[in-house]
Coordinates of C-alpha atoms and ligand atoms in Angstrom, one line a residue:
Chain A
X1220 CA 147.0 59.9 75.4
X1221 CA 148.5 59.1 71.9
X1222 CA 146.7 59.7 68.7
X1223 CA 145.6 56.7 66.7
X1224 CA 146.1 56.0 63.0
X1225 CA 145.0 53.5 60.5
X1226 CA 147.6 50.9 59.3
X1227 CA 148.4 52.1 55.8
X1228 CA 148.5 48.5 54.5
X1229 CA 144.8 48.2 55.1
X1230 CA 142.8 49.0 52.0
X1231 CA 139.3 50.4 52.7
X1232 CA 136.5 52.4 51.4
X1233 CA 133.2 53.8 52.7
X1234 CA 130.2 52.3 50.9
X1235 CA 128.4 55.6 50.8
X1236 CA 125.1 54.3 49.5
X1237 CA 124.9 51.7 52.2
X1238 CA 125.9 54.2 54.8
X1239 CA 123.1 56.5 53.7
X1240 CA 120.6 53.6 53.7
X1241 CA 121.6 52.5 57.2
X1242 CA 121.3 56.1 58.5
X1243 CA 117.9 56.5 56.9
X1244 CA 116.7 53.2 58.5
X1245 CA 117.9 54.4 61.9
X1246 CA 116.2 57.8 61.5
X1247 CA 113.0 56.0 60.5
X1248 CA 113.3 53.9 63.7
X1249 CA 114.0 50.7 61.7
X1250 CA 116.6 48.1 62.6
X1251 CA 119.4 48.4 60.0
X1252 CA 120.9 45.1 61.3
X1253 CA 124.6 44.6 61.1
X1254 CA 125.0 45.8 57.5
X1255 CA 128.5 46.9 56.8
X1256 CA 129.1 50.5 55.7
X1257 CA 132.9 50.4 55.5
X1258 CA 134.7 47.7 53.4
X1259 CA 138.1 46.8 54.6
X1260 CA 140.7 44.5 53.0
X1261 CA 143.6 43.0 55.0
X1262 CA 145.9 40.8 53.0
X1263 CA 143.2 39.8 50.6
X1264 CA 140.6 39.0 53.2
X1265 CA 137.5 41.3 53.2
X1266 CA 135.9 42.6 56.4
X1267 CA 133.1 45.0 57.0
X1268 CA 132.5 47.5 59.7
X1269 CA 129.0 48.5 60.9
X1270 CA 127.9 52.1 61.1
X1271 CA 129.4 52.9 64.5
X1272 CA 132.6 51.0 63.7
X1273 CA 132.8 52.6 60.3
X1274 CA 132.3 56.1 61.7
X1275 CA 135.0 55.5 64.3
X1276 CA 137.3 54.1 61.6
X1277 CA 136.9 57.3 59.5
X1278 CA 137.6 59.5 62.5
X1279 CA 140.9 57.7 63.2
X1280 CA 143.0 59.8 60.8
X1281 CA 146.2 60.2 62.8
X1282 CA 145.2 63.5 64.4
X1283 CA 142.7 62.3 67.0
X1284 CA 143.1 60.5 70.4
X1285 CA 140.4 58.1 71.6
X1286 CA 139.0 61.0 73.7
X1287 CA 138.8 63.2 70.7
X1288 CA 136.9 60.5 68.9
X1289 CA 134.4 60.1 71.7
X1290 CA 133.9 63.9 71.7
X1291 CA 133.2 63.8 67.9
X1292 CA 130.8 60.9 68.2
X1293 CA 128.9 62.6 71.0
X1294 CA 127.9 65.3 68.5
X1295 CA 126.5 62.8 66.1
X1296 CA 125.0 60.1 68.4
X1297 CA 122.5 60.7 71.2
X1298 CA 124.2 58.2 73.5
X1299 CA 125.7 58.6 77.0
X1300 CA 129.3 59.6 77.3
X1301 CA 130.1 56.4 79.2
X1302 CA 128.6 54.2 76.5
X1303 CA 130.6 56.0 73.8
X1304 CA 133.8 55.6 75.8
X1305 CA 133.1 51.9 76.2
X1306 CA 132.4 51.5 72.5
X1307 CA 135.5 53.4 71.3
X1308 CA 137.7 51.5 73.8
X1309 CA 136.4 48.1 72.8
X1310 CA 136.6 48.9 69.0
X1311 CA 140.1 50.4 69.1
X1312 CA 141.6 47.7 71.3
X1313 CA 140.3 45.0 69.1
X1314 CA 141.7 46.7 66.0
X1315 CA 145.0 47.5 67.6
X1316 CA 145.3 43.8 68.4
X1317 CA 144.5 42.9 64.8
X1318 CA 147.2 45.4 63.7
X1319 CA 144.7 47.4 61.7
X1320 CA 145.3 50.4 63.9
X1321 CA 148.6 51.8 65.2
X1322 CA 149.5 54.3 67.9
X1323 CA 150.5 57.5 66.2
Chain B
X422 CA 122.6 40.7 40.9
X423 CA 121.4 43.2 43.5
X424 CA 123.2 41.7 46.4
X425 CA 126.5 41.9 44.7
X426 CA 126.5 45.6 43.8
X427 CA 124.9 46.2 47.2
X428 CA 128.1 44.9 48.8
X429 CA 130.5 46.3 46.2
X430 CA 129.6 49.8 45.0
X431 CA 132.5 49.6 42.5
X432 CA 135.3 47.1 41.7
X433 CA 138.5 47.0 43.7
X434 CA 140.8 47.1 40.7
X435 CA 140.8 48.6 37.2
X436 CA 143.3 46.9 34.9
X437 CA 144.0 49.7 32.5
X438 CA 145.4 49.4 29.0
X439 CA 146.7 52.9 28.3
X440 CA 147.9 51.9 24.9
X441 CA 147.9 48.7 22.8
X442 CA 151.3 49.8 21.3
X443 CA 154.2 47.6 22.3
X444 CA 157.8 47.3 21.5
X445 CA 157.4 43.4 21.5
X446 CA 155.4 41.0 19.5
X447 CA 154.8 37.9 21.7
X448 CA 153.3 34.7 20.4
X449 CA 150.8 34.4 23.3
X450 CA 149.7 38.1 23.4
X451 CA 146.0 38.8 23.7
X452 CA 146.3 42.4 22.5
X453 CA 148.6 42.4 19.4
X454 CA 145.7 42.6 17.1
X455 CA 143.7 45.1 19.1
X456 CA 143.6 48.8 18.2
X457 CA 141.9 51.7 19.9
X458 CA 142.2 55.4 19.9
X459 CA 144.3 56.7 22.7
X460 CA 143.3 59.5 25.0
X461 CA 145.1 62.7 26.0
X462 CA 146.7 63.0 29.4
X463 CA 143.9 65.4 30.4
X464 CA 141.3 62.8 29.5
X465 CA 143.1 60.1 31.3
X466 CA 143.3 62.3 34.4
X467 CA 139.5 62.8 34.1
X468 CA 139.1 59.1 34.3
X469 CA 141.4 58.9 37.3
X470 CA 139.1 61.5 38.9
X471 CA 136.1 59.2 38.3
X472 CA 137.8 56.2 39.7
X473 CA 138.9 58.2 42.8
X474 CA 135.4 59.4 43.2
X475 CA 134.1 55.8 43.0
X476 CA 136.8 54.9 45.6
X477 CA 138.4 52.2 43.4
X478 CA 141.5 51.5 45.5
X479 CA 143.7 49.9 42.8
X480 CA 144.7 50.6 39.2
X481 CA 147.1 48.4 37.4
X482 CA 148.5 49.6 34.1
X483 CA 149.0 46.9 31.5
X484 CA 149.0 46.9 27.7
X485 CA 150.6 47.0 25.3
X486 CA 153.6 48.2 27.1
X487 CA 152.7 51.0 29.6
X488 CA 156.2 52.6 29.3
X489 CA 155.6 53.5 25.6
X490 CA 153.4 56.3 26.8
X491 CA 155.6 59.2 27.8
X492 CA 153.0 60.6 30.2
X493 CA 152.8 57.3 32.3
X494 CA 154.8 59.0 35.1
X495 CA 152.6 62.1 35.2
X496 CA 149.4 59.9 35.1
X497 CA 150.7 57.8 37.9
X498 CA 151.7 60.8 40.0
X499 CA 148.3 62.2 39.6
X500 CA 146.5 58.9 40.4
X501 CA 148.7 58.5 43.5
X502 CA 147.8 62.1 44.6
X503 CA 144.2 61.1 44.4
X504 CA 144.7 58.2 46.8
X505 CA 144.8 55.4 44.3
X506 CA 147.3 52.5 44.7
X507 CA 149.1 52.3 41.3
X508 CA 150.9 49.3 39.9
X509 CA 151.8 48.1 36.4
X510 CA 153.0 45.2 34.3
X511 CA 155.9 45.7 31.8
X512 CA 158.1 43.6 29.6
X513 CA 161.0 45.4 31.2
X514 CA 162.7 46.5 28.0
X515 CA 162.4 50.2 28.7
X516 CA 162.8 49.9 32.5
X517 CA 166.4 51.0 33.2
X518 CA 167.6 52.6 36.5
X519 CA 166.5 56.1 35.4
X520 CA 163.0 54.8 34.6
X521 CA 162.9 52.8 37.9
X522 CA 163.7 56.0 39.8
X523 CA 160.9 57.9 38.0
X524 CA 158.4 55.1 38.7
X525 CA 159.3 55.2 42.4
X526 CA 159.0 59.0 42.4
X527 CA 155.6 58.7 40.7
X528 CA 154.3 56.7 43.6
X529 CA 154.1 53.2 42.1
X530 CA 153.4 50.7 44.8
X531 CA 154.7 47.8 42.8
X532 CA 155.9 46.9 39.3
X533 CA 155.5 43.5 37.6
X534 CA 157.9 42.2 35.0
X535 CA 156.9 39.5 32.6
X536 CA 159.4 36.6 32.4
X537 CA 158.2 33.4 31.0
X538 CA 161.3 31.2 31.5
X539 CA 164.5 31.1 33.5
X540 CA 166.2 30.1 30.3
X541 CA 167.1 33.4 28.5
X542 CA 167.0 31.9 25.0
X543 CA 163.6 30.4 25.5
X544 CA 162.2 33.6 26.8
X545 CA 163.7 35.7 24.0
X546 CA 162.3 33.2 21.5
X547 CA 158.8 33.3 23.0
X548 CA 158.8 37.0 23.1
X549 CA 160.3 37.3 19.6
X550 CA 162.9 39.7 20.9
X551 CA 166.6 39.1 21.2
X552 CA 168.0 40.3 24.5
X553 CA 164.5 40.5 26.1
X554 CA 165.4 38.3 29.1
X555 CA 168.6 40.3 29.9
X556 CA 166.7 43.5 30.0
X557 CA 163.8 42.0 31.9
X558 CA 166.2 40.8 34.6
X559 CA 167.9 44.1 34.4
X560 CA 164.5 45.8 35.1
X561 CA 164.1 43.6 38.3
X562 CA 167.6 44.7 39.4
X563 CA 166.8 48.3 38.8
X564 CA 163.6 48.1 40.8
X565 CA 165.5 46.4 43.6
X566 CA 168.2 49.1 43.5
X567 CA 165.6 52.0 43.9
X568 CA 163.6 50.0 46.6
X569 CA 160.4 49.6 44.5
X570 CA 158.5 46.4 45.2
X571 CA 158.7 44.0 42.2
X572 CA 156.6 41.1 41.1
X573 CA 157.2 38.6 38.3
X574 CA 154.6 37.3 35.9
X575 CA 154.9 34.2 33.9
X576 CA 152.2 32.9 31.6
X577 CA 152.1 29.2 32.0
X578 CA 152.3 27.4 28.7
X579 CA 153.9 24.3 27.1
X580 CA 157.3 26.1 27.1
X581 CA 157.5 26.5 30.9
X582 CA 155.0 24.4 32.8
X583 CA 157.6 21.8 33.8
X584 CA 160.2 24.4 34.8
X585 CA 158.2 26.8 37.0
X586 CA 160.6 26.1 40.0
X587 CA 163.4 27.7 38.1
X588 CA 161.3 30.8 37.6
X589 CA 160.7 30.9 41.3
X590 CA 164.5 30.7 41.9
X591 CA 165.1 33.5 39.4
X592 CA 162.6 35.6 41.3
X593 CA 164.3 34.8 44.6
X594 CA 167.7 35.8 43.2
X595 CA 166.3 39.2 42.1
X596 CA 164.5 40.2 45.3
X597 CA 161.0 39.7 43.8
X598 CA 158.2 39.8 46.4
X599 CA 155.5 37.9 44.5
X600 CA 155.3 35.6 41.5
X601 CA 152.2 35.3 39.4
X602 CA 151.9 32.0 37.5
X603 CA 149.2 33.1 35.1
X604 CA 146.9 30.7 33.4
X605 CA 147.0 30.6 29.7
X606 CA 144.2 32.6 28.1
X607 CA 142.7 31.8 24.7
X608 CA 142.4 35.3 23.5
X609 CA 144.1 37.2 20.6
X610 CA 147.2 35.4 19.6
X611 CA 146.8 33.1 22.5
X612 CA 143.7 31.7 20.8
X613 CA 145.4 31.4 17.4
X614 CA 148.4 29.7 18.9
X615 CA 146.7 27.6 21.5
X616 CA 147.2 24.2 19.8
X617 CA 150.9 24.9 20.2
X618 CA 151.0 26.6 23.6
X619 CA 148.0 25.4 25.7
X620 CA 148.2 22.4 27.9
X621 CA 145.6 19.6 27.9
X622 CA 143.1 19.6 30.9
X623 CA 145.1 16.6 32.4
X624 CA 148.3 18.5 32.1
X625 CA 146.8 21.6 33.8
X626 CA 145.6 19.4 36.6
X627 CA 149.1 17.9 37.1
X628 CA 150.7 21.3 36.9
X629 CA 148.4 22.8 39.5
X630 CA 148.6 19.9 41.9
X631 CA 152.4 20.3 41.8
X632 CA 152.4 24.1 41.9
X633 CA 149.9 24.2 44.8
X634 CA 152.1 21.8 46.8
X635 CA 155.1 24.1 46.1
X636 CA 153.1 27.2 47.0
X637 CA 151.9 25.6 50.3
X638 CA 155.5 24.7 51.2
X639 CA 157.0 28.1 50.3
X640 CA 157.4 30.8 52.8
X641 CA 160.0 33.2 51.4
X642 CA 158.1 34.3 48.3
X643 CA 154.4 34.7 47.6
X644 CA 153.0 32.6 44.8
X645 CA 149.7 33.5 43.1
X646 CA 147.5 31.8 40.6
X647 CA 144.6 33.7 39.1
X648 CA 142.8 30.6 37.9
X649 CA 139.3 29.8 39.4
X650 CA 139.4 26.3 38.0
X651 CA 141.8 25.2 40.7
X652 CA 139.1 25.6 43.4
X653 CA 138.2 22.0 42.7
X654 CA 141.6 20.7 43.8
X655 CA 142.1 19.2 47.3
X656 CA 145.2 21.3 48.0
X657 CA 143.4 24.6 47.4
X658 CA 143.1 26.4 50.7
X659 CA 142.4 30.0 49.6
X660 CA 139.4 31.9 50.7
X661 CA 138.9 34.4 47.9
X662 CA 136.7 37.5 48.2
X663 CA 134.4 36.1 45.5
X664 CA 134.1 32.6 44.0
X665 CA 134.9 31.9 40.4
X666 CA 136.4 34.5 38.0
X667 CA 136.8 37.9 39.7
X668 CA 136.3 39.8 36.4
X669 CA 133.2 41.9 36.3
X670 CA 133.0 41.5 40.1
X671 CA 136.2 42.7 41.8
X672 CA 137.9 44.0 38.7
X673 CA 137.2 45.6 35.3
X674 CA 139.4 46.5 32.3
X675 CA 139.8 49.8 30.6
X676 CA 140.7 50.1 27.0
X677 CA 142.9 53.0 25.7
X678 CA 139.7 54.9 24.5
X679 CA 138.0 54.6 27.9
X680 CA 135.8 51.7 27.0
X681 CA 135.2 49.3 29.8
X682 CA 135.3 45.5 29.3
X683 CA 134.9 42.9 32.1
X684 CA 138.5 41.9 31.6
X685 CA 141.2 42.2 29.0
X686 CA 140.4 38.8 27.6
X687 CA 136.6 39.4 27.0
X688 CA 136.1 41.7 24.1
X689 CA 132.6 42.9 25.1
X690 CA 132.2 46.6 25.8
X691 CA 130.1 47.4 28.8
X692 CA 130.2 51.1 28.2
X693 CA 132.6 54.0 28.4
X694 CA 134.0 55.5 31.6
X695 CA 134.1 59.1 30.2
X696 CA 130.8 59.1 28.4
X697 CA 128.5 56.8 30.5
X698 CA 127.3 56.9 34.1
X699 CA 129.5 54.4 35.8
X700 CA 127.1 53.5 38.6
X701 CA 124.5 52.6 36.1
X702 CA 126.9 50.4 34.1
X703 CA 128.2 48.7 37.2
X704 CA 124.7 47.9 38.5
X705 CA 122.7 47.3 35.4
X706 CA 125.0 46.1 32.6
X707 CA 123.6 42.9 31.1
X708 CA 127.1 41.6 30.4
X709 CA 128.3 42.1 33.9
X710 CA 125.2 40.7 35.5
X711 CA 125.4 37.6 33.2
X712 CA 129.0 37.1 34.4
X713 CA 127.9 37.5 38.0
X714 CA 125.0 35.1 37.6
X715 CA 126.4 32.2 35.6
X716 CA 124.3 29.0 35.4
X717 CA 125.9 25.6 35.7
X718 CA 125.9 24.2 32.1
X719 CA 127.1 20.9 30.8
X720 CA 129.3 18.9 33.2
X721 CA 129.2 21.8 35.7
X722 CA 125.6 20.9 36.4
X723 CA 126.4 17.8 38.2
X724 CA 129.8 18.9 39.6
X725 CA 130.3 19.0 43.4
X726 CA 132.9 21.8 43.0
X727 CA 130.5 24.2 41.3
X728 CA 129.9 26.3 44.4
X729 CA 133.6 27.2 44.7
X730 CA 134.6 27.1 41.0
X731 CA 131.6 28.6 39.3
X732 CA 132.6 27.0 36.0
X733 CA 136.2 28.2 36.1
X734 CA 137.5 31.0 33.9
X735 CA 134.7 32.9 32.3
X736 CA 136.9 34.4 29.6
X737 CA 138.1 31.0 28.4
X738 CA 134.6 29.6 28.3
X739 CA 133.5 32.6 26.4
X740 CA 136.4 32.5 23.9
X741 CA 135.9 28.9 23.0
X742 CA 132.1 28.5 23.2
X743 CA 130.6 32.1 23.1
X744 CA 128.8 31.3 26.3
X745 CA 129.9 32.5 29.8
X746 CA 128.2 29.6 31.5
X747 CA 129.8 26.7 29.6
X748 CA 132.6 24.8 31.5
X749 CA 136.1 26.2 31.4
X750 CA 137.9 24.3 28.6
X751 CA 140.8 23.7 31.0
X752 CA 138.7 21.8 33.4
X753 CA 139.8 18.2 33.9
X754 CA 136.7 16.9 35.6
Ligands
SF4_513 S1 132.9 20.8 35.9 FE1 132.6 23.0 36.0 S2 132.3 23.5 38.2 FE2 133.3 21.5 38.1 S3 135.5 21.9 38.3 FE3 134.9 21.8 36.0 S4 134.6 24.0 35.5 FE4 134.5 23.8 37.7

């Protein structure tokens, strides 16, 4: 399995305050909604990633395969392995198609 | 505006005037009469640290002429090492092949050269500098030789508005990736000389209708306008990140002494990057919040384009009326 990396043409940043607020809401059992925690700009158009997407995006640093990312997420999220594999697969194939991710 | 700073924890770009010094003295310049203490390299690097910490992705050095500061290359190298995307705008006079190589090595992502006309004599006259055009074009060639992305900036005024196609051709001939046709700002000398240089609202409309049609039909070169007042035109198909002026929202300006202003054309100091808490300024500055929450005054109140135009260029409205919310004086509606 190849490692994944972010397309360097994509400008992005973690909106740390929002990320902390969303994590806090989740810990308190509240619904954080679809509030974006990572801001991403592709050719002048802005997009946002939600907490799970943003976390996966940050893990895609050119050293990890999809399986590595699932393993890292399993430490942070109390979700079944199958669900994590499905989430990572869906997210990465969408972003590969958009050209935001590349195979390392 | 809580929602705005909730979405953007910091601007995306800082337009950074490292020095107001310049080897030129142009008739439209906003900054020739400006003066500010300049900071040391170490202090500038401390500001870079703050911008990196706030995850500001872009800095663009302007001026004055950025190349008059000998430490420009060191500052850019440092900013690049901190993950910032660095660009600059220059008059090109000092940008020979050796300088282009140093800019490339310092990590510059792109370099903009100001050329206001494809006619060398007209450009030299406008810039009050014999030989300016030759050296500006030479700068584009040097950037092309070292493989550094170049852009071309022209301030649209009476001298060039009917000849912008030739400027595009000049850009093509010199491998330029993007052309900025900047709207004329009534600041500094631009304000003093505006009778002579500025177009009438009807002329602006005619220019933009034509320039938008050219832009929409052009695929080999990217053409950009930074003028929110064009949002009311039918040919306008952009979907910008924010409506209206982006100053104070997506971008801020840094003066040589670290003072922050909403943009280079609005002389109101929001605070100082080295001495004040940036997050507090960004969220709570009355100036920034007034710019983000303009109210539709005058003819804007009954204008169907207000939602996308937001009264046009805030800097121009402020320069001519002292009020952010008055209609842009270039508006033809
Ligand atoms: S009247 Fe105001 S809102 Fe309408 S186009 Fe002119 S500046 Fe923009």
